Short mmCIF file of C-alpha atoms and ligand atoms in Angstrom, two decimals:
data_model
loop_
_atom_site.label_atom_id
_atom_site.label_comp_id
_atom_site.label_asym_id
_atom_site.label_seq_id
_atom_site.Cartn_x
_atom_site.Cartn_y
_atom_site.Cartn_z
CA MET A 72 0.12 0.19 0.05
CA ASN A 73 1.44 3.42 -0.92
CA ASP A 74 0.23 6.97 -0.57
CA GLN A 75 -1.81 6.70 -3.97
CA THR A 76 -3.51 3.51 -2.74
CA HIS A 77 -7.45 3.49 -2.28
CA LEU A 78 -8.36 1.15 0.59
CA ILE A 79 -11.64 -0.22 0.32
CA VAL A 80 -13.01 -1.64 3.65
CA GLY A 81 -16.22 -3.71 3.32
CA PRO A 82 -15.52 -6.16 0.50
CA GLY A 83 -19.40 -6.81 -0.28
CA ALA A 84 -21.36 -5.91 -3.24
CA LEU A 85 -20.51 -2.11 -3.60
CA GLY A 86 -17.03 -2.66 -2.28
CA ARG A 87 -15.98 -5.34 -4.79
CA LEU A 88 -17.78 -3.33 -7.68
CA LEU A 89 -15.76 -0.17 -6.55
CA ALA A 90 -12.47 -2.28 -6.41
CA MET A 91 -13.18 -3.96 -9.75
CA HIS A 92 -13.34 -0.57 -11.44
CA LEU A 93 -10.95 1.56 -9.44
CA ALA A 94 -8.03 -1.07 -10.08
CA ASP A 95 -8.01 -0.10 -13.60
CA VAL A 96 -6.94 3.47 -12.68
CA VAL A 97 -5.30 3.42 -9.44
CA PRO A 98 -3.69 1.00 -6.98
CA VAL A 99 -6.56 -0.62 -4.75
CA VAL A 100 -6.61 -2.74 -1.73
CA LEU A 101 -9.80 -4.54 -0.70
CA ALA A 102 -9.98 -5.33 2.89
CA GLY A 103 -12.56 -7.15 5.18
CA ARG A 104 -12.88 -9.23 8.37
CA ARG A 105 -11.75 -12.14 6.40
CA ALA A 106 -9.61 -12.41 3.29
CA LEU A 107 -11.51 -12.88 -0.07
CA PRO A 108 -10.00 -14.84 -2.91
CA ALA A 109 -7.74 -12.29 -4.85
CA GLU A 110 -9.20 -13.63 -8.16
CA GLN A 111 -12.51 -11.80 -8.56
CA ILE A 112 -15.07 -11.97 -11.31
CA LEU A 113 -17.21 -9.21 -12.37
CA THR A 114 -20.43 -9.52 -14.39
CA THR A 115 -21.54 -6.34 -16.21
CA PRO A 116 -24.90 -5.17 -16.63
CA GLU A 117 -24.75 -6.41 -20.22
CA GLY A 118 -24.01 -10.00 -18.86
CA ALA A 119 -20.26 -9.88 -19.97
CA GLN A 120 -17.65 -11.38 -17.42
CA ARG A 121 -14.35 -10.05 -16.75
CA SER A 122 -11.77 -11.31 -14.00
CA ARG A 123 -9.14 -9.62 -12.27
CA ARG A 124 -6.72 -10.02 -9.52
CA LEU A 125 -7.27 -7.71 -6.72
CA ALA A 126 -4.98 -6.99 -3.76
CA VAL A 127 -6.98 -8.26 -0.84
CA ALA A 128 -6.30 -8.00 2.92
CA GLU A 129 -7.69 -8.83 6.25
CA LEU A 130 -8.04 -5.80 8.31
CA GLU A 131 -6.24 -7.41 11.10
CA ASN A 132 -3.14 -7.61 8.89
CA LEU A 133 -3.25 -4.07 7.05
CA PRO A 134 0.19 -2.75 6.41
CA ALA A 135 0.96 0.32 8.47
CA ALA A 136 0.89 2.93 5.55
CA THR A 137 -1.67 5.67 5.04
CA PRO A 138 -3.75 5.30 1.72
CA VAL A 139 -4.90 8.44 -0.18
CA CYS A 140 -8.67 7.31 0.31
CA LEU A 141 -10.27 5.03 2.73
CA HIS A 142 -13.62 4.01 1.33
CA LEU A 143 -16.01 2.52 3.66
CA THR A 144 -18.35 0.06 1.77
CA THR A 145 -20.02 -1.76 4.77
CA LYS A 146 -23.64 -1.59 5.59
CA ALA A 147 -24.44 1.51 7.77
CA TYR A 148 -24.83 -0.50 11.04
CA ALA A 149 -21.14 -1.98 10.65
CA ALA A 150 -19.56 1.28 9.40
CA GLU A 151 -18.46 2.36 12.77
CA ALA A 152 -16.59 -0.89 13.59
CA ALA A 153 -15.06 -1.01 10.28
CA TYR A 154 -13.92 2.59 10.52
CA ALA A 155 -12.41 1.98 14.07
CA ALA A 156 -10.68 -1.27 12.94
CA ALA A 157 -9.09 0.32 9.79
CA MET A 158 -8.04 3.67 11.67
CA ALA A 159 -6.34 1.69 14.49
CA ARG A 160 -4.04 0.37 11.78
CA LEU A 161 -3.37 3.48 9.67
CA PRO A 162 -0.84 5.87 10.89
CA GLY A 163 -2.26 9.18 8.98
CA ALA A 164 -5.51 10.75 8.06
CA PRO A 165 -6.75 9.66 4.68
CA THR A 166 -9.76 11.17 2.85
CA LEU A 167 -12.70 8.98 4.22
CA VAL A 168 -15.39 8.24 1.75
CA LEU A 169 -18.60 7.03 3.16
CA TRP A 170 -20.87 4.92 0.84
CA GLN A 171 -23.69 4.18 3.22
CA ASN A 172 -27.27 4.55 2.51
CA GLY A 173 -29.27 6.51 5.38
CA TYR A 174 -27.99 9.42 7.21
CA GLN A 175 -26.48 8.28 10.51
CA ILE A 176 -22.87 7.40 10.27
CA GLN A 177 -22.16 10.41 8.04
CA PRO A 178 -22.52 13.30 10.40
CA GLU A 179 -21.00 11.13 12.97
CA LEU A 180 -17.75 10.28 11.22
CA GLU A 181 -17.62 13.85 9.82
CA ARG A 182 -17.23 15.15 13.36
CA ARG A 183 -14.70 12.47 14.43
CA HIS A 184 -12.33 11.85 11.41
CA PRO A 185 -9.24 14.08 11.39
CA GLY A 186 -8.97 14.04 7.59
CA PRO A 187 -11.60 15.06 4.93
CA VAL A 188 -14.94 13.34 4.64
CA VAL A 189 -16.61 12.68 1.62
CA CYS A 190 -20.21 11.26 1.37
CA ALA A 191 -21.16 9.19 -1.53
CA SER A 192 -24.89 8.74 -2.73
CA THR A 193 -25.18 6.01 -5.42
CA THR A 194 -27.75 4.64 -7.57
CA GLU A 195 -25.37 1.77 -8.89
CA GLY A 196 -26.77 -1.61 -8.15
CA ALA A 197 -24.84 -4.79 -7.24
CA TRP A 198 -24.89 -8.05 -5.63
CA VAL A 199 -22.44 -10.50 -4.63
CA ASN A 200 -22.24 -14.03 -6.00
CA GLY A 201 -20.23 -16.06 -3.35
CA ASP A 202 -16.83 -15.05 -2.34
CA ASP A 203 -15.27 -14.60 -5.66
CA ALA A 204 -17.89 -12.68 -7.92
CA VAL A 205 -19.88 -9.69 -7.90
CA THR A 206 -22.84 -8.68 -10.46
CA HIS A 207 -23.05 -5.06 -11.48
CA ALA A 208 -26.90 -5.23 -11.78
CA GLY A 209 -27.49 -1.86 -13.07
CA ARG A 210 -25.73 1.21 -14.01
CA GLY A 211 -26.38 4.53 -11.97
CA ILE A 212 -24.84 7.56 -10.91
CA THR A 213 -22.75 8.49 -7.81
CA TYR A 214 -23.07 11.99 -6.16
CA LEU A 215 -20.08 13.03 -4.14
CA GLY A 216 -19.84 15.86 -1.56
CA ASP A 217 -18.91 16.87 1.91
CA LEU A 218 -21.36 18.20 4.48
CA ALA A 219 -19.41 21.30 5.14
CA ASN A 220 -18.52 22.08 1.46
CA ARG A 221 -15.05 22.31 2.49
CA HIS A 222 -13.50 19.77 0.28
CA ALA A 223 -14.87 20.40 -3.23
CA SER A 224 -11.80 19.81 -5.14
CA ALA A 225 -11.15 16.35 -3.40
CA CYS A 226 -14.86 15.68 -4.38
CA ARG A 227 -14.07 16.68 -7.96
CA GLU A 228 -10.88 14.76 -8.10
CA LEU A 229 -12.68 11.65 -6.92
CA ALA A 230 -15.60 11.98 -9.32
CA ASP A 231 -13.01 12.28 -12.21
CA LEU A 232 -11.29 9.19 -10.95
CA LEU A 233 -14.53 7.16 -10.77
CA GLY A 234 -15.40 8.36 -14.20
CA GLN A 235 -12.10 7.16 -15.68
CA ALA A 236 -12.87 3.81 -13.98
CA GLY A 237 -16.04 3.56 -15.70
CA LEU A 238 -18.47 4.51 -13.01
CA ALA A 239 -20.39 7.77 -13.46
CA ALA A 240 -20.04 10.41 -10.83
CA GLU A 241 -20.64 14.03 -10.08
CA ALA A 242 -19.44 16.21 -7.52
CA VAL A 243 -22.13 18.19 -5.83
CA GLU A 244 -22.68 21.01 -3.36
CA ASP A 245 -25.87 19.56 -1.82
CA ILE A 246 -25.03 16.10 -0.67
CA GLU A 247 -26.74 16.47 2.68
CA THR A 248 -30.00 17.23 0.84
CA ARG A 249 -29.37 14.31 -1.62
CA LEU A 250 -28.60 11.88 1.36
CA TRP A 251 -32.06 13.07 2.98
CA HIS A 252 -33.90 12.60 -0.18
CA LYS A 253 -32.45 9.05 -0.78
CA LEU A 254 -33.32 8.29 2.92
CA ALA A 255 -36.81 9.57 2.52
CA VAL A 256 -37.53 7.45 -0.57
CA ASN A 257 -35.91 4.31 1.14
CA ALA A 258 -38.27 5.12 4.31
CA ALA A 259 -41.31 5.21 2.28
CA ILE A 260 -40.67 1.84 0.50
CA ASN A 261 -38.19 -0.43 2.17
CA PRO A 262 -39.64 -1.02 5.78
CA LEU A 263 -43.01 -1.56 4.29
CA VAL A 264 -41.99 -4.06 1.73
CA ALA A 265 -39.70 -5.76 4.36
CA ARG A 266 -42.52 -6.04 6.87
CA PHE A 267 -45.13 -7.34 4.41
CA ARG A 268 -42.64 -9.37 2.38
CA ILE A 269 -43.71 -7.86 -1.04
CA ARG A 270 -42.04 -6.55 -4.12
CA ASN A 271 -41.97 -2.82 -4.52
CA GLY A 272 -44.45 -2.83 -7.18
CA GLN A 273 -47.20 -4.24 -4.86
CA LEU A 274 -47.09 -1.01 -3.02
CA ARG A 275 -49.31 0.34 -5.70
CA ASP A 276 -52.17 -1.93 -4.93
CA ARG A 277 -54.43 -1.96 -1.70
CA PRO A 278 -54.08 -2.22 1.22
CA PHE A 279 -50.41 -0.73 0.78
CA ARG A 280 -51.09 2.29 -1.33
CA PRO A 281 -52.71 4.36 1.55
CA MET A 282 -49.83 3.27 3.90
CA VAL A 283 -47.38 4.72 1.48
CA GLU A 284 -49.16 7.81 1.33
CA ARG A 285 -49.40 8.16 5.09
CA ILE A 286 -45.71 7.59 5.48
CA ILE A 287 -44.88 10.22 2.67
CA ALA A 288 -46.81 12.66 4.59
CA GLU A 289 -44.92 11.92 7.89
CA VAL A 290 -41.59 12.20 6.02
CA ALA A 291 -42.40 15.36 4.36
CA SER A 292 -43.51 17.13 7.47
CA ILE A 293 -40.51 15.87 9.38
CA LEU A 294 -38.01 16.91 6.71
CA ALA A 295 -39.75 20.26 6.40
CA SER A 296 -39.16 20.98 9.97
CA GLU A 297 -35.46 20.16 9.40
CA HIS A 298 -35.45 22.59 6.50
CA VAL A 299 -34.68 19.84 3.86
CA PRO A 300 -35.80 21.22 0.58
CA PRO A 301 -38.48 19.01 -1.11
CA PRO A 302 -37.55 17.31 -4.38
CA THR A 303 -38.51 19.50 -7.45
CA ALA A 304 -41.29 17.04 -8.49
CA GLY A 305 -42.76 16.88 -4.83
CA TRP A 306 -42.39 13.90 -2.39
CA HIS A 307 -45.26 11.86 -3.65
CA ALA A 308 -44.29 12.01 -7.28
CA LEU A 309 -40.56 11.12 -6.40
CA VAL A 310 -41.60 8.19 -4.33
CA TRP A 311 -44.18 6.78 -6.73
CA GLN A 312 -41.62 7.13 -9.56
CA VAL A 313 -39.12 5.14 -7.79
CA ILE A 314 -41.82 2.54 -7.00
CA ALA A 315 -42.65 2.18 -10.70
CA ALA A 316 -39.15 2.14 -11.76
CA THR A 317 -38.22 -0.73 -9.29
CA ALA A 318 -41.72 -2.55 -9.34
CA LYS A 319 -40.15 -6.02 -9.80
CA ASN A 320 -37.45 -5.49 -7.20
CA ARG A 321 -37.12 -7.15 -3.84
CA ALA A 322 -35.56 -4.40 -1.78
CA SER A 323 -32.36 -5.17 0.07
CA MET A 324 -34.14 -4.57 3.38
CA LEU A 325 -36.65 -7.33 2.34
CA GLN A 326 -33.86 -9.66 1.55
CA ASP A 327 -32.16 -8.87 4.67
CA VAL A 328 -35.19 -9.66 6.84
CA MET A 329 -35.95 -12.82 4.82
CA ALA A 330 -32.25 -14.09 5.32
CA GLY A 331 -32.45 -13.20 9.01
CA ARG A 332 -29.78 -10.61 8.70
CA PRO A 333 -29.77 -7.12 10.52
CA THR A 334 -31.16 -4.34 8.40
CA GLU A 335 -30.43 -0.56 7.84
CA ARG A 336 -33.35 0.27 9.73
CA GLU A 337 -31.74 2.45 12.20
CA ALA A 338 -29.72 4.15 9.60
CA ILE A 339 -33.03 5.04 7.47
CA LEU A 340 -35.77 5.32 10.22
CA GLY A 341 -33.59 6.45 13.08
CA PRO A 342 -32.72 9.94 11.67
CA LEU A 343 -36.28 10.65 10.90
CA LEU A 344 -37.75 9.46 14.23
CA ALA A 345 -35.00 11.55 15.96
CA ALA A 346 -36.16 14.71 14.05
CA ALA A 347 -39.61 13.92 14.66
CA GLN A 348 -38.92 13.92 18.46
CA ARG A 349 -36.82 17.07 18.42
CA HIS A 350 -39.59 18.93 16.66
CA GLY A 351 -42.53 17.27 18.64
CA ILE A 352 -43.94 15.84 15.40
CA ALA A 353 -46.11 12.60 15.61
CA ALA A 354 -44.92 9.90 13.56
CA PRO A 355 -47.21 7.02 14.29
CA CYS A 356 -46.57 5.05 10.93
CA LEU A 357 -42.67 5.42 11.04
CA SER A 358 -42.81 4.39 14.80
CA GLU A 359 -44.76 1.48 14.21
CA LEU A 360 -42.74 0.23 11.28
CA ASP A 361 -39.57 0.74 13.20
CA ALA A 362 -40.87 -1.26 16.16
CA SER A 363 -42.09 -4.09 13.82
CA LEU A 364 -38.83 -4.46 12.15
CA ALA A 365 -36.87 -4.26 15.32
CA GLN A 366 -38.51 -7.55 16.13
CA ALA A 367 -38.42 -9.03 12.45
CA ARG A 368 -37.59 -12.76 12.38
CA PRO A 369 -36.87 -14.52 9.31
CA LEU A 370 -39.77 -16.57 7.65
CA GLN A 371 -40.01 -20.18 8.81
CA ARG A 372 -39.32 -22.34 5.77
N1 NAP B 6 -25.42 -3.06 -3.22
C1 NAP B 6 -25.94 -1.95 -3.81
O1 NAP B 6 -26.41 -2.07 -4.97
C2 NAP B 6 -25.92 -0.72 -3.07
C3 NAP B 6 -26.50 0.39 -3.82
C4 NAP B 6 -26.48 1.76 -3.27
C5 NAP B 6 -25.98 1.80 -2.00
N2 NAP B 6 -25.59 0.67 -1.16
C6 NAP B 6 -25.17 0.94 0.15
O2 NAP B 6 -23.92 0.48 0.29
C7 NAP B 6 -23.71 -0.02 1.58
C8 NAP B 6 -22.93 -1.40 1.31
O3 NAP B 6 -24.09 -2.26 0.80
P1 NAP B 6 -23.67 -3.59 0.16
O4 NAP B 6 -24.86 -3.98 -0.60
O5 NAP B 6 -22.34 -3.57 -0.39
O6 NAP B 6 -23.46 -4.58 1.44
P2 NAP B 6 -22.98 -6.06 1.60
O7 NAP B 6 -22.96 -6.67 0.16
O8 NAP B 6 -23.60 -6.77 2.69
O9 NAP B 6 -21.35 -5.90 1.90
C9 NAP B 6 -20.99 -5.41 3.17
C10 NAP B 6 -19.64 -5.77 3.40
O10 NAP B 6 -19.02 -5.27 4.71
C11 NAP B 6 -18.39 -6.24 5.37
N3 NAP B 6 -18.19 -6.04 6.76
C12 NAP B 6 -19.24 -6.04 7.66
N4 NAP B 6 -18.83 -5.70 8.75
C13 NAP B 6 -17.48 -5.34 8.87
C14 NAP B 6 -16.35 -4.74 9.46
N5 NAP B 6 -16.57 -4.58 10.65
N6 NAP B 6 -15.31 -4.48 8.83
C15 NAP B 6 -15.02 -4.77 7.67
N7 NAP B 6 -15.96 -5.24 6.76
C16 NAP B 6 -17.28 -5.37 7.27
C17 NAP B 6 -19.13 -7.53 4.91
O11 NAP B 6 -18.34 -8.59 5.12
P3 NAP B 6 -18.53 -9.89 5.98
O12 NAP B 6 -18.71 -11.14 4.90
O13 NAP B 6 -17.52 -10.02 6.88
O14 NAP B 6 -19.99 -9.75 6.63
C18 NAP B 6 -19.67 -7.37 3.54
O15 NAP B 6 -18.42 -7.86 2.69
C19 NAP B 6 -24.96 -0.12 2.30
O16 NAP B 6 -25.21 1.14 3.14
C20 NAP B 6 -25.97 -0.16 1.13
O17 NAP B 6 -27.32 0.46 1.54
C21 NAP B 6 -25.59 -0.56 -1.90
#
């Protein structure tokens, strides 16, 4: 690892997608709690396959050198532990890039990390196929920005680099708004589909449609109190547009519940419920969904 290396911690779907692309243009080390096979296969959205040998490492055995960028690509609930484990082994303060959904770990690590912190909000879609393969399911775009707008040039450089690596990216000055918007859409879709174990498109039918409408109303009122500007088309149009575009999908939160894995419930519903409490806003639908997901158990097969 040298001072031009991009260290990617969290070797799951997004981490491997990023590693397989960035390794074309910069030195990359992909690190996790356990070492993955160095030979990894990427299936592109068009169905083509390419393999590449990556530098892989266990967090425990990271070389004591500071990379230029530390990308955290774990789920939101694991980001804190992954950050602590990586930083315990790195002597300096790399640019930290946070790829998590939700809006929980971002302000927290922005306060604590001694170097620049960049937040990434991505619509790329990927999943893993075992330990040695990743599928790039759908191309999207990654928005990069920092919460205090102090690192615009670092965001632009990173966006350029991702572009060279074949992942569309744009540096933006309103990343906080974009993170809240994505969180709002996730909050209106994911907990409901996970709770009722349905595909996204089924939200358009009864009895779910009025539930979605009530959640949108709660989310809109909470975000207005936080002075988060609404999307240009309005909250209802945005949420229903995403539901239509992802109608056949099983949301990752649903897949996590079905598999008995933890969900990103706290990173998505937590910030909304905390804001509701701060402003004295009732959020009965969100609270009820949060409580039911906290107790979610996988289906008996
Ligand atoms: N996948 C997508 O298409 C996509 C799109 C947009 C946004 N996102 C967001 O990106 C984030 C990552 O999602 P993902 O789908 O890539 O998740 P994922 O496939 O579950 O990958 C998470 C990775 O983090 C590793 N990990 C967990 N705890 C760790 C720790 N303490 N230290 C180091 N590594 C650790 C896991 O390894 P183990 O095998 O050790 O558990 C796993 O390899 C999430 O916030 C998600 O919402 C994902």
